[in-house]
Short mmCIF file of C-alpha atoms in Angstrom, two decimals:
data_model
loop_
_atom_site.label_atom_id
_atom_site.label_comp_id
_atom_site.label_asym_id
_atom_site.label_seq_id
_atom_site.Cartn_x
_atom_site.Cartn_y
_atom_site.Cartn_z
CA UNK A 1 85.09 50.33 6.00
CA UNK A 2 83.13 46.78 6.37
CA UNK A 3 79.78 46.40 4.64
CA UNK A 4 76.68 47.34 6.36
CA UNK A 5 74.76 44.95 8.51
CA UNK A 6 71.71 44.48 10.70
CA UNK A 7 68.95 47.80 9.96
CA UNK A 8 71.34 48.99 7.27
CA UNK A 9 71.60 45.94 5.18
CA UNK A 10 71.18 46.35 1.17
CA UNK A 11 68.09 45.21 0.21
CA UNK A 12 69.68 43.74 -3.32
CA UNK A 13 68.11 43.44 -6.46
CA UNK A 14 65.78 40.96 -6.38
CA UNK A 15 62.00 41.77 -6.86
CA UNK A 16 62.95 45.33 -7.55
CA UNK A 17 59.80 47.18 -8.96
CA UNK A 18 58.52 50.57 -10.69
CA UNK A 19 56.78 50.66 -6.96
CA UNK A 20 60.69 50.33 -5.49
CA UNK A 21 61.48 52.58 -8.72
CA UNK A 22 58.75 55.52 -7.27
CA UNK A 23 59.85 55.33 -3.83
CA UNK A 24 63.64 55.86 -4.08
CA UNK A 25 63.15 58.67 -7.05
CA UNK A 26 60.65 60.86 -5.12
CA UNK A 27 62.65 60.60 -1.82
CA UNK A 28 65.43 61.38 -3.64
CA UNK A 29 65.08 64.26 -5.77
CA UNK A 30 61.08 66.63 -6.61
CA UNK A 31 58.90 63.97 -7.90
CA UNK A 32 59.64 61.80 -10.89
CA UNK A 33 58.03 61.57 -14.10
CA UNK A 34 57.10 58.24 -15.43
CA UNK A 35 59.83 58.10 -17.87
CA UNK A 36 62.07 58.35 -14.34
CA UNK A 37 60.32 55.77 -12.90
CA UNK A 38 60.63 53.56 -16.31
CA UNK A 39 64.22 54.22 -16.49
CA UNK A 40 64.82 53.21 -12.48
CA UNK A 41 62.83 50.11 -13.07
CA UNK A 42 64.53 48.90 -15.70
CA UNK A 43 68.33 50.26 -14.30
CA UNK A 44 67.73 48.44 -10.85
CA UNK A 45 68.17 49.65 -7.47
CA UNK A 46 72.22 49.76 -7.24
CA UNK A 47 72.61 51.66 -11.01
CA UNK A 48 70.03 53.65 -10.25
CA UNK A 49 71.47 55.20 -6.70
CA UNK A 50 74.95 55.31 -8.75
CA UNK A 51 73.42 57.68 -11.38
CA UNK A 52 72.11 59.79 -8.78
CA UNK A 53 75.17 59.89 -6.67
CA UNK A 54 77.59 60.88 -9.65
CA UNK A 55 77.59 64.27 -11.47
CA UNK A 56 75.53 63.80 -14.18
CA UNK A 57 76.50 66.15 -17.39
CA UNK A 58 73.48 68.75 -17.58
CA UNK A 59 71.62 69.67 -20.88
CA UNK A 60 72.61 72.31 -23.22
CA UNK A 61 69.57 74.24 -22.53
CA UNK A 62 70.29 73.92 -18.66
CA UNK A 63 74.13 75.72 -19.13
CA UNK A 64 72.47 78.19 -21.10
CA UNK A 65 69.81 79.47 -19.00
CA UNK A 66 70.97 78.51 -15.44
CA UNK A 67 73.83 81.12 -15.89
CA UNK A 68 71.68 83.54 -17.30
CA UNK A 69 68.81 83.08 -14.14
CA UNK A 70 71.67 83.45 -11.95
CA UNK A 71 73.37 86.82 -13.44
CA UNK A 72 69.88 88.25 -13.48
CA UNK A 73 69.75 87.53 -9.79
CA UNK A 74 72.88 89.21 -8.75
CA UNK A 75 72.97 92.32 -11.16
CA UNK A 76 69.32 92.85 -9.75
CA UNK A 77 70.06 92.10 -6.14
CA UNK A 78 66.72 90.67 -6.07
CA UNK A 79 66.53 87.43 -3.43
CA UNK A 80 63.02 86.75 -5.60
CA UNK A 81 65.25 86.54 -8.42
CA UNK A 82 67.84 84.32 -6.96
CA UNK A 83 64.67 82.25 -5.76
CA UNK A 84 63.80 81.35 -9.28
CA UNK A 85 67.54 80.77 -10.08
CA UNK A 86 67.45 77.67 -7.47
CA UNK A 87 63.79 76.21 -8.22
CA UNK A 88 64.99 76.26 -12.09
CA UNK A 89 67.69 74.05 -10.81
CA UNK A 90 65.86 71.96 -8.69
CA UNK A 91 63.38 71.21 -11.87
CA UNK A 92 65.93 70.94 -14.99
CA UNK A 93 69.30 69.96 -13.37
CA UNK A 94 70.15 66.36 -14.35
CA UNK A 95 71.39 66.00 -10.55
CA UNK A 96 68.12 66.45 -8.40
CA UNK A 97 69.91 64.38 -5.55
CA UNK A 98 72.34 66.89 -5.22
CA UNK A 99 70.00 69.71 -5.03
CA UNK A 100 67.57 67.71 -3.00
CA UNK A 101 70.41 67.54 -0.29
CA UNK A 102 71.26 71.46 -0.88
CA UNK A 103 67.60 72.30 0.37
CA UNK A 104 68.60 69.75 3.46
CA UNK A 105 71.23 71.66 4.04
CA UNK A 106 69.56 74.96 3.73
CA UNK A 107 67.80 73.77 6.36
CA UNK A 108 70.02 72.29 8.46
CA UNK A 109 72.08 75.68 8.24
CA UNK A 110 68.96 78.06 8.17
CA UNK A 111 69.82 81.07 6.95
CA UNK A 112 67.74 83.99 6.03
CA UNK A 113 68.27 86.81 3.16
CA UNK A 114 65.46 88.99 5.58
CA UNK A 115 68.63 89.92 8.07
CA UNK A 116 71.07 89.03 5.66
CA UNK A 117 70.09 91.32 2.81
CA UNK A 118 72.81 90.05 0.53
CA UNK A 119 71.82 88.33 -3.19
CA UNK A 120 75.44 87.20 -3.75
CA UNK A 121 76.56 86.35 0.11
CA UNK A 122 73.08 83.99 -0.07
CA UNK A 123 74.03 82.52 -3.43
CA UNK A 124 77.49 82.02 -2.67
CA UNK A 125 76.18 80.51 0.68
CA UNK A 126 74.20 78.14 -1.42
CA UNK A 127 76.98 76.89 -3.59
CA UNK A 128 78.64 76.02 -0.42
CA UNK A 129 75.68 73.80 -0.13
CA UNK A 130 75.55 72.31 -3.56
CA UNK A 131 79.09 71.65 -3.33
CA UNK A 132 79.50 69.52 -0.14
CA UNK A 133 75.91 68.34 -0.27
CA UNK A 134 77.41 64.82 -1.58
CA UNK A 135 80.88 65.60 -0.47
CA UNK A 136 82.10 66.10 3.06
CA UNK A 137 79.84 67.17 6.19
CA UNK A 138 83.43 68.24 7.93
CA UNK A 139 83.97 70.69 5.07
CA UNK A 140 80.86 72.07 4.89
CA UNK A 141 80.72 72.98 8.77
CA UNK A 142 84.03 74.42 8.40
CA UNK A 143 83.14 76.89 5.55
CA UNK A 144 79.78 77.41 7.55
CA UNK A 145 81.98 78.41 9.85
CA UNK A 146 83.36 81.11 7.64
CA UNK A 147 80.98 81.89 5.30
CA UNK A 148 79.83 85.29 4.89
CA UNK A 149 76.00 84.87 4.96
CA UNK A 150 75.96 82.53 7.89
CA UNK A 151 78.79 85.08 9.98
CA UNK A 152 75.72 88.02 9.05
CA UNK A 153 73.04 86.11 10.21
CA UNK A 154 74.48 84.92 13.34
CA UNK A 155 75.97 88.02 14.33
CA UNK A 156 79.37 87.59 13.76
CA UNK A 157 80.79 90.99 13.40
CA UNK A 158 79.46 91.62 17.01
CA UNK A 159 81.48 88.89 18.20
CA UNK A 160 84.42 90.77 19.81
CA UNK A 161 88.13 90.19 22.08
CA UNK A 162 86.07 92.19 25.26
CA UNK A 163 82.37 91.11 24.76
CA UNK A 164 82.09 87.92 22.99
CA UNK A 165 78.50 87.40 21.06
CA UNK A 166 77.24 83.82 21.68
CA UNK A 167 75.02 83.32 18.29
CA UNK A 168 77.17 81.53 16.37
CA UNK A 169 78.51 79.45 19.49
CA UNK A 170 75.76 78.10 20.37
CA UNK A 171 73.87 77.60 16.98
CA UNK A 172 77.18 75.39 15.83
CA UNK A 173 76.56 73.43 18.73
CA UNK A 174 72.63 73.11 18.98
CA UNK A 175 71.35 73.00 15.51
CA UNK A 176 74.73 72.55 13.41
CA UNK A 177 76.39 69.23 15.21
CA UNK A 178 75.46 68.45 18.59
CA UNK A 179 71.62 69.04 19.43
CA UNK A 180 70.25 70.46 22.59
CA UNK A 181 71.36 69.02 26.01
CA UNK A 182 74.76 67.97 24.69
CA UNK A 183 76.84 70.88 25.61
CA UNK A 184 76.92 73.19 28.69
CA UNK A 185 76.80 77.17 29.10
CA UNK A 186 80.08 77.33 29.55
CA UNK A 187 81.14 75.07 26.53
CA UNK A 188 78.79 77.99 24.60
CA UNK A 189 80.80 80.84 26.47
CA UNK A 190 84.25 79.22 25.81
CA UNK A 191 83.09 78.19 21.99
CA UNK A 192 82.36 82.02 21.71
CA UNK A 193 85.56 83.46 22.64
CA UNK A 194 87.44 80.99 19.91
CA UNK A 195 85.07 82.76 17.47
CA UNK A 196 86.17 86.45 18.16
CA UNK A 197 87.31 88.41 15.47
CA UNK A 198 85.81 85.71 12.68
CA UNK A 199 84.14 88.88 10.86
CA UNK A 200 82.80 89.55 7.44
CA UNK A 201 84.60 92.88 5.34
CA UNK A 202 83.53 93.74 1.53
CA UNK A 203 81.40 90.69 1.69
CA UNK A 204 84.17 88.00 2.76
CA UNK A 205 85.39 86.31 5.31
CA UNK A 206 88.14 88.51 7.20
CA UNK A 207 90.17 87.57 10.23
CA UNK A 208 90.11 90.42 12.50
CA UNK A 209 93.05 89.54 14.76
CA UNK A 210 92.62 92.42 16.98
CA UNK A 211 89.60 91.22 18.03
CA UNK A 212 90.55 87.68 18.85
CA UNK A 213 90.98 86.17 22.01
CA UNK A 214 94.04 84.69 22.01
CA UNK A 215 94.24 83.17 25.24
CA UNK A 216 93.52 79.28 26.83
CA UNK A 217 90.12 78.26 26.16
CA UNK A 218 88.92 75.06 27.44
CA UNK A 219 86.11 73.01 25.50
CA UNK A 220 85.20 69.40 26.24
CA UNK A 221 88.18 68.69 28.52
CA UNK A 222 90.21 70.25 25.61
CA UNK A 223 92.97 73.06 27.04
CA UNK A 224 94.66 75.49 24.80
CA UNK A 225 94.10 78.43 22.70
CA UNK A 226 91.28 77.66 20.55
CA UNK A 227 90.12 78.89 17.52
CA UNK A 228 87.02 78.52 15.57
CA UNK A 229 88.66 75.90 13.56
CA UNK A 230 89.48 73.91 16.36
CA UNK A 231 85.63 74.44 18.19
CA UNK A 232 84.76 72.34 14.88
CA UNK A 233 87.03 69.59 15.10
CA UNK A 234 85.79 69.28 18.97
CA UNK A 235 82.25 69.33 17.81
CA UNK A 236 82.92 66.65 15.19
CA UNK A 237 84.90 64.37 17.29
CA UNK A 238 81.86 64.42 20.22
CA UNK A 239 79.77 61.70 20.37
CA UNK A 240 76.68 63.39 19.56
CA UNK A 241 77.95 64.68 16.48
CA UNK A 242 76.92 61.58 14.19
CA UNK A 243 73.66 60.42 16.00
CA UNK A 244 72.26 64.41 15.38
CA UNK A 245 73.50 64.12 12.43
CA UNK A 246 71.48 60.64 11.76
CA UNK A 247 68.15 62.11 13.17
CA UNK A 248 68.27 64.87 10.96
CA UNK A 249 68.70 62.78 7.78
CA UNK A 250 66.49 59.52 8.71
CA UNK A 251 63.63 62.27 9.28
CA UNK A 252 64.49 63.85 6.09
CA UNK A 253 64.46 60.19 3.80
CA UNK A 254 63.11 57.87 5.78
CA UNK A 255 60.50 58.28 8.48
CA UNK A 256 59.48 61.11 10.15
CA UNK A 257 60.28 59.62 14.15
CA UNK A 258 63.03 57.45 13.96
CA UNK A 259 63.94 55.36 16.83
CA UNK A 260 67.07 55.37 19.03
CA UNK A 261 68.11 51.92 17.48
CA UNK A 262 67.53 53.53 14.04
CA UNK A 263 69.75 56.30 14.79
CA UNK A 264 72.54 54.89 16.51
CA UNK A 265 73.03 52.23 13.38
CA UNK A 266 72.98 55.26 11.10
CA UNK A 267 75.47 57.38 13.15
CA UNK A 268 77.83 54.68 13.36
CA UNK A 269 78.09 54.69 9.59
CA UNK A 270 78.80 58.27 9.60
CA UNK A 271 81.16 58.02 12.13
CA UNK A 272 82.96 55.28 10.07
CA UNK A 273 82.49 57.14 6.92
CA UNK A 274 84.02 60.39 8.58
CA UNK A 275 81.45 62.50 7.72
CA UNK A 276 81.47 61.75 4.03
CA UNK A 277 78.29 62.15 2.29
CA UNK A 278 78.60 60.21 -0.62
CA UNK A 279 79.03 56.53 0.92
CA UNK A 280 76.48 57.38 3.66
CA UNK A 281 73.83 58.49 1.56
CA UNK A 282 74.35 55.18 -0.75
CA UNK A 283 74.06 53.25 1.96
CA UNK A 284 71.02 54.58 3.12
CA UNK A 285 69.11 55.17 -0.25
CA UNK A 286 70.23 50.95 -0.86
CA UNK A 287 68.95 49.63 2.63
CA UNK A 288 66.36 47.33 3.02
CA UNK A 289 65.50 49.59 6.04
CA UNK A 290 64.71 52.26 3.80
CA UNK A 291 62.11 50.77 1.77
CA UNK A 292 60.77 48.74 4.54
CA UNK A 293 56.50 49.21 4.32
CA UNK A 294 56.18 50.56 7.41
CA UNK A 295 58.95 53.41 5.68
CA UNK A 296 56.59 53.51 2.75
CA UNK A 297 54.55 56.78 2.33
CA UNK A 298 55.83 57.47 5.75
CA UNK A 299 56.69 61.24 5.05
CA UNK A 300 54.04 64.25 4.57
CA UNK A 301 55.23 66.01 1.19
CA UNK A 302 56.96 69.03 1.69
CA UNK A 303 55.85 72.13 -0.51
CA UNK A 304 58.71 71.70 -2.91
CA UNK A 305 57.98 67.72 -3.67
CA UNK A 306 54.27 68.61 -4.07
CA UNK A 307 54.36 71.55 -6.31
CA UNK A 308 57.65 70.20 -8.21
CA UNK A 309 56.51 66.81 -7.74
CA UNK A 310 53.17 67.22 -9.80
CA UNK A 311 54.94 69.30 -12.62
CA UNK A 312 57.54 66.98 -13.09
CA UNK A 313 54.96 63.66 -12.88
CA UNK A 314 52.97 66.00 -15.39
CA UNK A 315 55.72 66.90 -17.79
CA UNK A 316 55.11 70.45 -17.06
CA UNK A 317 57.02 73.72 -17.24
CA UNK A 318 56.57 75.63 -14.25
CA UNK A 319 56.42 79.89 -14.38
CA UNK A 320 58.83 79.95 -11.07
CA UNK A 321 57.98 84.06 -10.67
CA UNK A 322 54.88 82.14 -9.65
CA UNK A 323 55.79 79.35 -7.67
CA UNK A 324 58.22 81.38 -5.06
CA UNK A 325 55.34 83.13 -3.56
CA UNK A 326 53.10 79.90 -3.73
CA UNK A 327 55.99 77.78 -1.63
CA UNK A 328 55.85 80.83 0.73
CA UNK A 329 51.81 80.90 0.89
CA UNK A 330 52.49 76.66 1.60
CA UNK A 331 55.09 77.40 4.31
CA UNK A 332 58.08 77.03 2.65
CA UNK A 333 59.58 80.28 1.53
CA UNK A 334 63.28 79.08 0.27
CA UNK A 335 65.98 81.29 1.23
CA UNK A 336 64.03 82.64 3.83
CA UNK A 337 63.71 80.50 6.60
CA UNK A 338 60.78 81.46 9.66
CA UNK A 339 63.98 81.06 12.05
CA UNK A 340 67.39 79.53 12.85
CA UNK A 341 66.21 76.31 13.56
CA UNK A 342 64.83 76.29 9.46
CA UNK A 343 61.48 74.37 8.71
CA UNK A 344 60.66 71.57 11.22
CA UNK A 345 58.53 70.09 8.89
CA UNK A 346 56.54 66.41 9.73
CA UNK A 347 52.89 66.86 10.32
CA UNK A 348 53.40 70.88 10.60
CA UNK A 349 53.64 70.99 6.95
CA UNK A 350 49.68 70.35 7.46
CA UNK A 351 47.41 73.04 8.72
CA UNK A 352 44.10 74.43 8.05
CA UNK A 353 45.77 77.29 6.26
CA UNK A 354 48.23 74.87 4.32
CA UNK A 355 45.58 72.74 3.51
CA UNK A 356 43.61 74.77 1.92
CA UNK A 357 46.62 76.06 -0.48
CA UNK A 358 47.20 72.76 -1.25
CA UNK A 359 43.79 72.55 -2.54
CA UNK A 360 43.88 76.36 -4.03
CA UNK A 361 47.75 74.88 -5.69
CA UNK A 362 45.70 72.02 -7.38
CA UNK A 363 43.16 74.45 -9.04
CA UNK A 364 45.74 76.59 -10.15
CA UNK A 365 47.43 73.77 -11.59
CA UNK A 366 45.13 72.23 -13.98
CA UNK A 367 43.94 76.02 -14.53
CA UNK A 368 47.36 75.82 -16.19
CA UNK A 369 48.22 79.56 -13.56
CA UNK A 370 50.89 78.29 -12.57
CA UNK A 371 52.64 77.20 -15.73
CA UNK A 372 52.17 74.53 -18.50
CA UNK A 373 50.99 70.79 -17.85
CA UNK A 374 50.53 67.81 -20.08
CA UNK A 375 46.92 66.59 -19.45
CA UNK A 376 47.14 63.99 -21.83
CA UNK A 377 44.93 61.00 -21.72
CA UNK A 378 48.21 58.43 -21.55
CA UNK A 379 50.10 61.20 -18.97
CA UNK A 380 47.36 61.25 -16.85
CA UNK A 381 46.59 57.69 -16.82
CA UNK A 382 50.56 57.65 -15.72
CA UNK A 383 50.46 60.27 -13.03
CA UNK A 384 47.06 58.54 -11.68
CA UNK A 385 49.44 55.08 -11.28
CA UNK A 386 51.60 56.68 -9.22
CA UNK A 387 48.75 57.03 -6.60
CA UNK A 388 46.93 53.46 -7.27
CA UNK A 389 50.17 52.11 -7.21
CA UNK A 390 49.85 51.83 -3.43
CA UNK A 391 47.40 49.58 -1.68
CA UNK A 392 44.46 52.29 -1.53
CA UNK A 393 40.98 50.58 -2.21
CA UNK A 394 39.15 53.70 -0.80
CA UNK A 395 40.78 55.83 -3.39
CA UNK A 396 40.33 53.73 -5.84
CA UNK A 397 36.51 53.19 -5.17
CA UNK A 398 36.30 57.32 -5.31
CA UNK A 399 38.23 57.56 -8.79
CA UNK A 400 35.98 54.84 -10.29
CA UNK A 401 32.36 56.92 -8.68
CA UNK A 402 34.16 59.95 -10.19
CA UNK A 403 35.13 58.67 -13.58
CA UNK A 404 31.59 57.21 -13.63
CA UNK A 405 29.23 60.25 -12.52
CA UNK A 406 31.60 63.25 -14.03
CA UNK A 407 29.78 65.30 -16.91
CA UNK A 408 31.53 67.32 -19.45
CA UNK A 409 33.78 67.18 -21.78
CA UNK A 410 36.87 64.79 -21.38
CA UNK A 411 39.38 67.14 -21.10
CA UNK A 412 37.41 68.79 -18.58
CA UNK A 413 36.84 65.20 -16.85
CA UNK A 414 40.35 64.54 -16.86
CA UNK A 415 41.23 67.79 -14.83
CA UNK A 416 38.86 67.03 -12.45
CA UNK A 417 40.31 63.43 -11.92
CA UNK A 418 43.93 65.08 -11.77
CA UNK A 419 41.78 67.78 -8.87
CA UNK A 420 40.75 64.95 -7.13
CA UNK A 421 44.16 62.73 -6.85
CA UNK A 422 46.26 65.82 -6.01
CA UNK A 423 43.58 67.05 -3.12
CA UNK A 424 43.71 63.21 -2.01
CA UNK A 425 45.10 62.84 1.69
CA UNK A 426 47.03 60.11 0.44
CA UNK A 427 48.98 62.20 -2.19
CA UNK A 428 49.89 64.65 0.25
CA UNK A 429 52.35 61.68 1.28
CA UNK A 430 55.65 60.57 0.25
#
């Protein structure tokens, strides 16, 4: 496929900064640490999205204890276990972009262990994620298609030859690939009766031909007898299929209301990339679109960014038991999405009640509850860069009154600095 022009230009090399360096890395993956940052800088924008785009070989310590989180999980059959299987991952894995685009994913496919009530359908679900999060969108709505979580949550066994069950129908076509207003009630209805008999037995996917429809469907002008299989292919071929696809990931990276222009010039990359994740997502994460000023800070933090974000700037070892139920208290209980359309995110992330977590998380934090952090003179002087870095002379003017009125002890001044940056409006943004 020929290079990207116009919006989707690369922005090149030149004048490439550790303020380029911070943006990519914390839209990229939970936070960065300045080490990260230092690294980026000094790699350059196009190495930089390479290393993140290619498996990275994980630490010894990391193939030692991931497996062990994760066998502790399903022996248990605890989802709060599983929980701290995939925050581990998201903090130690070498290959945050990867697991940054599973929680997308998660999302985008919002599926919920509270009907589900499966530990291994959820964490096989999840590899599903991990797998195709770089690799290809067409697979991964496919084995949505037939994965045993998603068939659970979405009724699936209810979907039968003599009363076809609409869930799944309607959710591949509103929230997995088309959007709202693009399809009819009687492309859902149709869609429904390819799906018959796609059923879950012993916790797989089982093809109950007796209670398939085997007769014509028709779907998008498209005659025959359908299956589920097919339903995709129709849904991927639509035109709507990319530019949903494009809103969903420009609000995720980039800003939080993209335009129809802005859309359009990303879906017709997808559409030219066939769905493939990895050249898409380098040409985004290389645009000068994407770090464009007015793209800057653009984006309020999820949970995960913030409380990952400030342990990983911090060098700090989280106690995940601790941090599942704080993500849920901050609206963003993984694995456990409010509903099928997932977290909407954008300014809803901010509430009274969220709010004041935040500012509850931040005491917690430097109360060193939640797990260990590195309050180091020369760490914090780093992790207070990453907010001056930014034109911000009001914030700067209230760290100087701070730093000049505080009492106490040092250590106890620099907590109440670190208090004061992470309770900032300004750090609540990305």
């Amino acid at each position: 496929m020929s290079k990207p022009t116009g919006l989707l230009s690369p922005r090149g090399e030149t004048g490439w900064t550790s303020r380029d360096a911070t943006h990519l890395l914390w839209r990229a993956q939970f936070g960065a640490s300045a080490h990260e940052i230092k690294c980026a800088t000094t790699e350059g924008l196009a190495k930089t999205v390479d290393r993140l785009l290619k498996d990275q070989p994980e630490t010894e310590e990391f193939r030692t204890v991931e497996p062990l989180l994760r066998s502790a999980a399903l022996d248990s059959g605890n989802i709060d276990n599983l929980k701290a299987w995939w925050l581990h991952r998201m903090h130690y894995t070498a290959n945050p972009l990867r697991e940054r685009l599973a929680l997308f994913w998660h999302n985008h496919f919002a599926t919920s262990n509270d009907k589900v009530n499966d530990v291994a359908a959820m964490a096989t679900q999840n590899d599903l994620l991990r797998r195709e999060s770089l690799g290809s969108f067409r697979r991964l709505l496919h084995g949505m298609a037939k994965d045993p979580a998603m068939l659970i949550w979405l009724d699936g066994n209810a979907n039968r030859k003599r009363h076809a069950n609409e869930n799944f129908a309607r959710e591949v076509m509103e929230l997995f690939s088309l959007g709202e207003g693009n399809y009819s009630e009687t492309d859902v209805k149709q869609a429904a009766r390819a799906f018959t008999g796609w059923h879950v037995r012993k916790g797989q996917f089982w093809f109950n031909r007796a209670q398939h429809d085997f007769t014509d469907k028709t779907l998008f002008d498209v005659t025959r007898n359908l299956d589920g299989g097919d339903v995709v292919e129709l849904c991927l071929a639509h035109k709507s299929c990319p530019r949903f696809l494009a809103f969903k990931l420009l609000r995720a990276f980039v800003l939080d209301q993209p335009t129809a222009a802005q859309v359009n010039a990303l879906a017709a990359r997808i559409r030219g990339h066939n769905f493939e994740m990895t050249p898409i997502m380098r040409e985004l994460l290389t645009s000068g679109f994407f770090y464009s000023p007015a793209n800057r800070h653009a984006l309020i933090k999820n949970p995960l960014q913030l409380v990952l974000g400030a342990f990983r700037a911090l060098g700090g070892r989280p106690d995940l038991s601790k941090v599942a139920p704080l993500l849920a208290q901050l609206g963003q209980d993984i694995l456990s999405p409010p509903t099928v359309k997932g977290w909407e995110g954008g300014r809803l992330w901010i509430t009274s009640a969220t709010l004041l977590q935040r500012n509850n998380f931040a005491a917690a934090l430097l109360n060193n509850q939640l797990g260990r952090i590195d309050t180091s003179r020369g760490v914090v002087d780093q992790f207070t860069e990453l907010l001056l870095a930014r034109d911000l002379p009001t914030s700067r003017k209230r760290l100087a009154g701070y730093l000049k009125e505080a009492e106490g002890d040092p250590e106890e001044r620099l907590r109440g600095m670190l208090h004061l940056i992470i309770t900032m409006p300004e750090y609540q943004l990305t």
